[in-house]
Amino acid sequence: MDLDVARIEKAMQVIDPVFLNTPQYIDEQLCRALGGRTVTVKLETANPVRSFKGRGADLMLSTLAPGTPVVCASSGNFGQAVAYAGRARGMTVEVFVPETVNPAKRERMETFGARVVMAGTDGTSARKAAAAHAERHPDRVYLQDGLQAAIAEGAGTIGVELTRGAPGGAGGPGFDAVVLPVGDGALINGVARWMKEHAPGTRIVGVNAEGAPSMLESLRVGRAVTIEHARTFADGIAVRTPLEASVRRARALVDEIVLVTDEAIAAAMELAARTLGIVLEPAGAAGLAAIAEGAVPGDRPATVLTGANPRPEQAGELAARLARPVPDM
């Protein structure tokens, strides 16, 4: 196992504080809507990049010399995080994105100073283009979300905060399960590495979109496999081929992967808006969707709301759902 618990703990002193100690609480209205379970939510949306990605990006860049130019591929949130952290460290950042990138995410990457390059129609094409560009320019460091250990270890600081704020505090009952969206795997592997050491009784449950079950299928066969198409509106977890390193870590750390439909995700986005007052992007609501659908047993689950950068049309569809009569919660 290349993820180190001591490094995760030390990362709490390294990562920009703007990404740390995000809100974590139990909302009574949400719990009532979820059948009375004690559901803890952690809001990784309350930071300058509106997602959890800033933790891993900032920790990774802290390992490089100041001013080092970096290259990455992204569907949007990782690119924002690298751009934001890179600007603070005086680094030139180039982000390769698919042509279908959320325009709001592209604009934010450029606002943070990144050079954004359109490359192909999906994440695989963008990653290949980014890797080829870095190979042609050996002065640049290629970052691949989910590959470098520091990226997952940075995300693992969420696990540190989850355990500190678990029900009952130190010695309390803790969580039955921690439920996390799975895209590249950095989040679930980093959090799971910490939880397995400090809360071994907590199940680690990953969530794939039903139309993009690449990690589920990879864990079934024990190696990274490619699905033909990623058919989901949750672009943050629309991964066709997970990294072999992520699969290897997940085999050791993750207890289960469950699937949720796009409709369940949309319903969870609506639920979060009505009860928590938070506008999530689809991938950010996947963990909540799994809990709401009954895919995760236990009375004390926790989930991380991982991103709040919806596409304009997704925000519009959510607004239309919210305009309907309020359901009895």
Tab-separated table of C-alpha atoms in Angstrom:
chain	number	residue	atom	x	y	z
A	1	MET	CA	0.000	0.000	0.000
A	2	ASP	CA	1.570	3.242	-1.163
A	3	LEU	CA	-0.846	5.533	0.728
A	4	ASP	CA	0.584	6.468	4.112
A	5	VAL	CA	-1.516	7.308	7.181
A	6	ALA	CA	1.246	9.433	8.704
A	7	ARG	CA	1.467	11.521	5.537
A	8	ILE	CA	-2.306	12.015	5.559
A	9	GLU	CA	-2.131	13.332	9.103
A	10	LYS	CA	0.830	15.569	8.271
A	11	ALA	CA	-1.065	16.922	5.255
A	12	MET	CA	-3.415	18.706	7.649
A	13	GLN	CA	-0.500	21.062	8.377
A	14	VAL	CA	0.479	21.524	4.716
A	15	ILE	CA	-2.727	22.010	2.725
A	16	ASP	CA	-4.035	25.546	2.311
A	17	PRO	CA	-6.442	26.068	5.256
A	18	VAL	CA	-9.081	27.356	2.841
A	19	PHE	CA	-9.745	23.711	1.905
A	20	LEU	CA	-9.739	22.245	5.417
A	21	ASN	CA	-12.264	21.786	8.235
A	22	THR	CA	-15.285	21.989	5.969
A	23	PRO	CA	-18.784	21.927	7.507
A	24	GLN	CA	-19.821	18.515	8.819
A	25	TYR	CA	-23.168	18.044	10.534
A	26	ILE	CA	-26.467	16.213	10.887
A	27	ASP	CA	-29.485	17.993	9.406
A	28	GLU	CA	-32.767	16.966	11.014
A	29	GLN	CA	-34.926	17.688	7.976
A	30	LEU	CA	-32.640	15.641	5.745
A	31	CYS	CA	-32.626	12.786	8.250
A	32	ARG	CA	-36.420	12.786	8.379
A	33	ALA	CA	-36.569	12.634	4.576
A	34	LEU	CA	-34.184	9.671	4.680
A	35	GLY	CA	-36.350	7.598	6.979
A	36	GLY	CA	-35.065	8.829	10.303
A	37	ARG	CA	-31.489	7.625	9.902
A	38	THR	CA	-28.736	9.724	11.465
A	39	VAL	CA	-26.996	10.874	8.308
A	40	THR	CA	-23.880	13.011	8.573
A	41	VAL	CA	-23.076	15.220	5.597
A	42	LYS	CA	-19.730	16.847	4.919
A	43	LEU	CA	-19.775	19.854	2.604
A	44	GLU	CA	-16.735	19.872	0.349
A	45	THR	CA	-18.347	22.669	-1.633
A	46	ALA	CA	-17.520	25.532	0.729
A	47	ASN	CA	-14.154	26.546	-0.763
A	48	PRO	CA	-12.857	28.542	-3.754
A	49	VAL	CA	-13.048	25.624	-6.210
A	50	ARG	CA	-16.404	24.297	-4.916
A	51	SER	CA	-15.138	20.709	-4.633
A	52	PHE	CA	-12.909	18.435	-2.558
A	53	LYS	CA	-10.202	18.436	-5.236
A	54	GLY	CA	-8.296	21.365	-3.735
A	55	ARG	CA	-6.932	19.192	-0.928
A	56	GLY	CA	-5.124	16.698	-3.133
A	57	ALA	CA	-4.036	19.242	-5.727
A	58	ASP	CA	-2.526	21.548	-3.124
A	59	LEU	CA	-0.712	18.731	-1.333
A	60	MET	CA	0.655	17.390	-4.617
A	61	LEU	CA	1.949	20.786	-5.715
A	62	SER	CA	3.583	21.279	-2.313
A	63	THR	CA	5.928	18.393	-3.207
A	64	LEU	CA	7.219	20.248	-6.300
A	65	ALA	CA	9.693	23.100	-6.493
A	66	PRO	CA	8.039	26.546	-6.584
A	67	GLY	CA	7.480	27.687	-10.140
A	68	THR	CA	7.409	24.181	-11.623
A	69	PRO	CA	5.086	24.174	-14.664
A	70	VAL	CA	2.432	21.472	-14.478
A	71	VAL	CA	0.080	19.774	-16.945
A	72	CYS	CA	-3.092	17.821	-16.209
A	73	ALA	CA	-6.311	16.602	-17.784
A	74	SER	CA	-9.667	17.209	-16.185
A	75	SER	CA	-13.416	17.232	-16.679
A	76	GLY	CA	-13.305	20.432	-14.654
A	77	ASN	CA	-12.959	20.180	-10.885
A	78	PHE	CA	-9.409	18.815	-10.722
A	79	GLY	CA	-8.341	21.396	-13.272
A	80	GLN	CA	-9.835	24.178	-11.159
A	81	ALA	CA	-8.038	22.869	-8.092
A	82	VAL	CA	-4.649	22.609	-9.824
A	83	ALA	CA	-5.115	26.071	-11.345
A	84	TYR	CA	-5.983	27.636	-7.987
A	85	ALA	CA	-3.173	25.930	-6.070
A	86	GLY	CA	-0.694	26.493	-8.876
A	87	ARG	CA	-1.395	30.217	-9.020
A	88	ALA	CA	-0.679	30.509	-5.296
A	89	ARG	CA	2.653	28.722	-5.798
A	90	GLY	CA	3.741	30.632	-8.893
A	91	MET	CA	3.282	27.651	-11.200
A	92	THR	CA	2.203	27.719	-14.827
A	93	VAL	CA	-0.790	25.388	-15.241
A	94	GLU	CA	-2.063	23.817	-18.472
A	95	VAL	CA	-5.306	21.848	-18.337
A	96	PHE	CA	-6.475	19.584	-21.160
A	97	VAL	CA	-10.247	19.151	-21.196
A	98	PRO	CA	-12.760	17.339	-23.415
A	99	GLU	CA	-14.758	19.452	-25.830
A	100	THR	CA	-17.852	18.657	-23.761
A	101	VAL	CA	-16.417	20.368	-20.663
A	102	ASN	CA	-18.841	22.291	-18.482
A	103	PRO	CA	-18.391	25.893	-19.719
A	104	ALA	CA	-18.676	27.245	-16.180
A	105	LYS	CA	-15.814	24.994	-15.054
A	106	ARG	CA	-13.709	26.080	-18.021
A	107	GLU	CA	-14.311	29.719	-17.186
A	108	ARG	CA	-13.280	29.201	-13.575
A	109	MET	CA	-10.076	27.396	-14.617
A	110	GLU	CA	-9.183	30.325	-16.824
A	111	THR	CA	-10.087	32.779	-14.071
A	112	PHE	CA	-7.565	31.020	-11.841
A	113	GLY	CA	-4.912	31.554	-14.531
A	114	ALA	CA	-4.765	28.180	-16.267
A	115	ARG	CA	-4.280	27.714	-19.995
A	116	VAL	CA	-7.172	25.478	-21.037
A	117	VAL	CA	-6.736	23.249	-24.106
A	118	MET	CA	-9.683	21.464	-25.746
A	119	ALA	CA	-8.726	17.891	-26.628
A	120	GLY	CA	-11.117	15.266	-27.921
A	121	THR	CA	-14.623	14.310	-26.951
A	122	ASP	CA	-14.059	12.579	-23.609
A	123	GLY	CA	-11.761	12.308	-20.622
A	124	THR	CA	-9.664	9.556	-22.186
A	125	SER	CA	-8.799	11.768	-25.150
A	126	ALA	CA	-7.930	14.672	-22.851
A	127	ARG	CA	-5.646	12.491	-20.728
A	128	LYS	CA	-3.797	11.164	-23.771
A	129	ALA	CA	-3.314	14.685	-25.106
A	130	ALA	CA	-2.070	15.978	-21.753
A	131	ALA	CA	0.385	13.104	-21.351
A	132	ALA	CA	1.717	13.589	-24.884
A	133	HIS	CA	2.138	17.324	-24.298
A	134	ALA	CA	4.079	16.725	-21.090
A	135	GLU	CA	6.290	14.187	-22.842
A	136	ARG	CA	7.130	16.751	-25.533
A	137	HIS	CA	7.994	19.299	-22.833
A	138	PRO	CA	10.100	17.522	-20.195
A	139	ASP	CA	10.308	20.648	-18.027
A	140	ARG	CA	6.603	20.167	-17.189
A	141	VAL	CA	5.286	17.759	-14.562
A	142	TYR	CA	2.268	15.693	-15.596
A	143	LEU	CA	-0.323	15.260	-12.854
A	144	GLN	CA	-2.928	12.534	-13.248
A	145	ASP	CA	-5.819	12.641	-10.831
A	146	GLY	CA	-5.863	9.380	-8.882
A	147	LEU	CA	-2.321	8.343	-9.818
A	148	GLN	CA	0.108	10.190	-7.560
A	149	ALA	CA	-0.174	9.094	-3.931
A	150	ALA	CA	-0.128	12.679	-2.641
A	151	ILE	CA	-3.382	13.462	-4.470
A	152	ALA	CA	-5.204	10.641	-2.685
A	153	GLU	CA	-3.485	11.432	0.617
A	154	GLY	CA	-4.649	15.033	0.374
A	155	ALA	CA	-8.208	13.813	-0.129
A	156	GLY	CA	-7.619	11.503	2.824
A	157	THR	CA	-7.635	14.503	5.164
A	158	ILE	CA	-11.426	14.376	4.760
A	159	GLY	CA	-11.228	11.084	6.636
A	160	VAL	CA	-9.307	12.762	9.456
A	161	GLU	CA	-12.075	15.324	9.832
A	162	LEU	CA	-14.839	12.737	9.516
A	163	THR	CA	-13.471	10.670	12.402
A	164	ARG	CA	-13.027	13.731	14.599
A	165	GLY	CA	-16.663	14.699	14.038
A	166	ALA	CA	-18.207	11.207	14.138
A	167	PRO	CA	-21.336	10.618	16.271
A	168	GLY	CA	-20.450	10.370	19.926
A	169	GLY	CA	-16.939	11.754	19.463
A	170	ALA	CA	-13.976	9.753	20.706
A	171	GLY	CA	-15.164	6.348	21.872
A	172	GLY	CA	-18.644	6.930	20.430
A	173	PRO	CA	-20.516	4.694	17.996
A	174	GLY	CA	-19.005	6.318	14.910
A	175	PHE	CA	-20.361	5.712	11.416
A	176	ASP	CA	-21.828	2.504	10.059
A	177	ALA	CA	-20.603	3.477	6.602
A	178	VAL	CA	-18.887	6.289	4.741
A	179	VAL	CA	-20.424	6.652	1.283
A	180	LEU	CA	-18.386	8.346	-1.442
A	181	PRO	CA	-18.746	9.038	-5.173
A	182	VAL	CA	-16.096	7.230	-7.212
A	183	GLY	CA	-14.523	8.737	-10.307
A	184	ASP	CA	-10.746	8.480	-10.501
A	185	GLY	CA	-10.631	6.913	-7.009
A	186	ALA	CA	-8.452	9.441	-5.177
A	187	LEU	CA	-11.210	10.440	-2.753
A	188	ILE	CA	-12.389	7.002	-1.715
A	189	ASN	CA	-8.904	5.532	-1.497
A	190	GLY	CA	-7.515	8.399	0.572
A	191	VAL	CA	-10.461	8.474	2.972
A	192	ALA	CA	-10.562	4.680	3.205
A	193	ARG	CA	-6.848	4.500	4.037
A	194	TRP	CA	-7.424	6.716	7.076
A	195	MET	CA	-10.701	5.091	8.133
A	196	LYS	CA	-9.341	1.547	7.966
A	197	GLU	CA	-6.642	2.581	10.425
A	198	HIS	CA	-8.723	4.719	12.769
A	199	ALA	CA	-12.298	3.427	12.365
A	200	PRO	CA	-11.964	-0.142	11.099
A	201	GLY	CA	-15.607	-0.947	11.880
A	202	THR	CA	-16.831	1.582	9.326
A	203	ARG	CA	-17.739	0.198	5.904
A	204	ILE	CA	-16.341	2.103	2.943
A	205	VAL	CA	-18.935	2.241	0.178
A	206	GLY	CA	-18.228	3.712	-3.240
A	207	VAL	CA	-20.865	4.921	-5.674
A	208	ASN	CA	-20.735	4.622	-9.455
A	209	ALA	CA	-23.349	5.976	-11.802
A	210	GLU	CA	-25.307	3.106	-13.315
A	211	GLY	CA	-24.224	4.288	-16.765
A	212	ALA	CA	-20.524	4.381	-15.843
A	213	PRO	CA	-19.780	1.355	-13.629
A	214	SER	CA	-16.065	1.201	-14.445
A	215	MET	CA	-14.750	0.830	-10.886
A	216	LEU	CA	-17.413	-1.726	-9.996
A	217	GLU	CA	-16.512	-3.833	-13.034
A	218	SER	CA	-12.793	-3.407	-12.375
A	219	LEU	CA	-13.081	-4.635	-8.809
A	220	ARG	CA	-15.126	-7.605	-9.964
A	221	VAL	CA	-12.317	-8.833	-12.230
A	222	GLY	CA	-9.413	-7.528	-10.152
A	223	ARG	CA	-7.893	-5.166	-12.702
A	224	ALA	CA	-8.737	-1.960	-14.536
A	225	VAL	CA	-11.286	-2.552	-17.271
A	226	THR	CA	-12.724	-0.204	-19.882
A	227	ILE	CA	-16.437	0.273	-20.366
A	228	GLU	CA	-17.476	1.129	-23.909
A	229	HIS	CA	-19.430	4.271	-23.051
A	230	ALA	CA	-19.994	6.396	-19.944
A	231	ARG	CA	-23.707	7.187	-20.145
A	232	THR	CA	-24.413	9.526	-17.262
A	233	PHE	CA	-24.969	13.228	-16.721
A	234	ALA	CA	-22.633	13.045	-13.704
A	235	ASP	CA	-19.494	14.042	-15.598
A	236	GLY	CA	-17.346	14.093	-12.450
A	237	ILE	CA	-17.702	10.304	-12.149
A	238	ALA	CA	-18.107	9.462	-15.853
A	239	VAL	CA	-14.893	7.427	-16.012
A	240	ARG	CA	-14.515	4.837	-18.777
A	241	THR	CA	-11.211	3.351	-17.576
A	242	PRO	CA	-10.011	3.709	-13.989
A	243	LEU	CA	-6.303	3.839	-13.301
A	244	GLU	CA	-4.655	0.551	-12.432
A	245	ALA	CA	-3.166	2.195	-9.326
A	246	SER	CA	-6.617	3.276	-8.157
A	247	VAL	CA	-8.047	-0.191	-8.696
A	248	ARG	CA	-5.165	-1.773	-6.791
A	249	ARG	CA	-5.726	0.544	-3.827
A	250	ALA	CA	-9.497	0.104	-3.908
A	251	ARG	CA	-9.190	-3.683	-3.863
A	252	ALA	CA	-7.462	-3.382	-0.499
A	253	LEU	CA	-9.515	-0.550	0.977
A	254	VAL	CA	-13.069	-0.417	-0.401
A	255	ASP	CA	-15.751	-2.752	0.924
A	256	GLU	CA	-18.353	-2.295	-1.796
A	257	ILE	CA	-19.336	-0.311	-4.886
A	258	VAL	CA	-23.039	0.372	-5.476
A	259	LEU	CA	-24.794	1.826	-8.502
A	260	VAL	CA	-27.267	4.699	-8.712
A	261	THR	CA	-29.328	5.899	-11.661
A	262	ASP	CA	-29.212	9.418	-13.041
A	263	GLU	CA	-32.801	9.883	-11.850
A	264	ALA	CA	-31.765	8.950	-8.302
A	265	ILE	CA	-28.913	11.453	-8.518
A	266	ALA	CA	-31.262	14.171	-9.766
A	267	ALA	CA	-33.630	13.415	-6.883
A	268	ALA	CA	-30.719	13.678	-4.432
A	269	MET	CA	-29.732	17.050	-5.912
A	270	GLU	CA	-33.289	18.216	-5.284
A	271	LEU	CA	-33.254	16.800	-1.764
A	272	ALA	CA	-29.989	18.597	-0.947
A	273	ALA	CA	-31.370	21.875	-2.280
A	274	ARG	CA	-34.619	21.578	-0.324
A	275	THR	CA	-33.153	20.445	2.998
A	276	LEU	CA	-29.599	21.802	3.043
A	277	GLY	CA	-29.941	24.782	0.720
A	278	ILE	CA	-27.036	23.546	-1.427
A	279	VAL	CA	-26.929	23.336	-5.232
A	280	LEU	CA	-24.826	20.281	-6.023
A	281	GLU	CA	-23.500	19.031	-9.325
A	282	PRO	CA	-24.614	15.473	-10.166
A	283	ALA	CA	-21.400	13.719	-9.090
A	284	GLY	CA	-21.484	15.652	-5.828
A	285	ALA	CA	-24.866	14.141	-4.964
A	286	ALA	CA	-24.075	10.501	-5.841
A	287	GLY	CA	-23.329	9.424	-2.264
A	288	LEU	CA	-26.520	11.007	-0.976
A	289	ALA	CA	-28.428	9.274	-3.785
A	290	ALA	CA	-27.128	5.870	-2.698
A	291	ILE	CA	-28.276	6.480	0.872
A	292	ALA	CA	-31.681	7.765	-0.248
A	293	GLU	CA	-32.171	4.725	-2.501
A	294	GLY	CA	-31.525	2.334	0.374
A	295	ALA	CA	-28.385	0.944	-1.231
A	296	VAL	CA	-26.383	1.407	1.979
A	297	PRO	CA	-27.522	-0.360	5.166
A	298	GLY	CA	-27.063	1.099	8.638
A	299	ASP	CA	-28.552	3.833	10.772
A	300	ARG	CA	-25.486	6.101	10.951
A	301	PRO	CA	-24.051	6.641	7.468
A	302	ALA	CA	-21.936	9.612	6.422
A	303	THR	CA	-21.477	11.022	2.954
A	304	VAL	CA	-19.367	13.719	1.375
A	305	LEU	CA	-21.065	16.250	-0.874
A	306	THR	CA	-18.153	16.540	-3.234
A	307	GLY	CA	-18.892	19.299	-5.723
A	308	ALA	CA	-21.127	22.261	-6.524
A	309	ASN	CA	-20.284	23.109	-10.129
A	310	PRO	CA	-23.361	22.015	-12.118
A	311	ARG	CA	-23.716	22.724	-15.818
A	312	PRO	CA	-26.041	25.631	-16.583
A	313	GLU	CA	-28.676	23.257	-17.959
A	314	GLN	CA	-28.404	21.042	-14.863
A	315	ALA	CA	-28.937	24.052	-12.619
A	316	GLY	CA	-31.945	24.956	-14.750
A	317	GLU	CA	-33.400	21.463	-14.470
A	318	LEU	CA	-32.901	21.559	-10.708
A	319	ALA	CA	-34.681	24.903	-10.534
A	320	ALA	CA	-37.602	23.384	-12.434
A	321	ARG	CA	-37.786	20.490	-9.978
A	322	LEU	CA	-37.727	22.906	-7.057
A	323	ALA	CA	-40.583	24.873	-8.595
A	324	ARG	CA	-42.881	21.877	-8.183
A	325	PRO	CA	-45.009	21.550	-5.030
A	326	VAL	CA	-42.869	20.738	-2.010
A	327	PRO	CA	-43.134	17.027	-1.133
A	328	ASP	CA	-43.931	15.946	2.383
A	329	MET	CA	-40.545	15.428	4.073
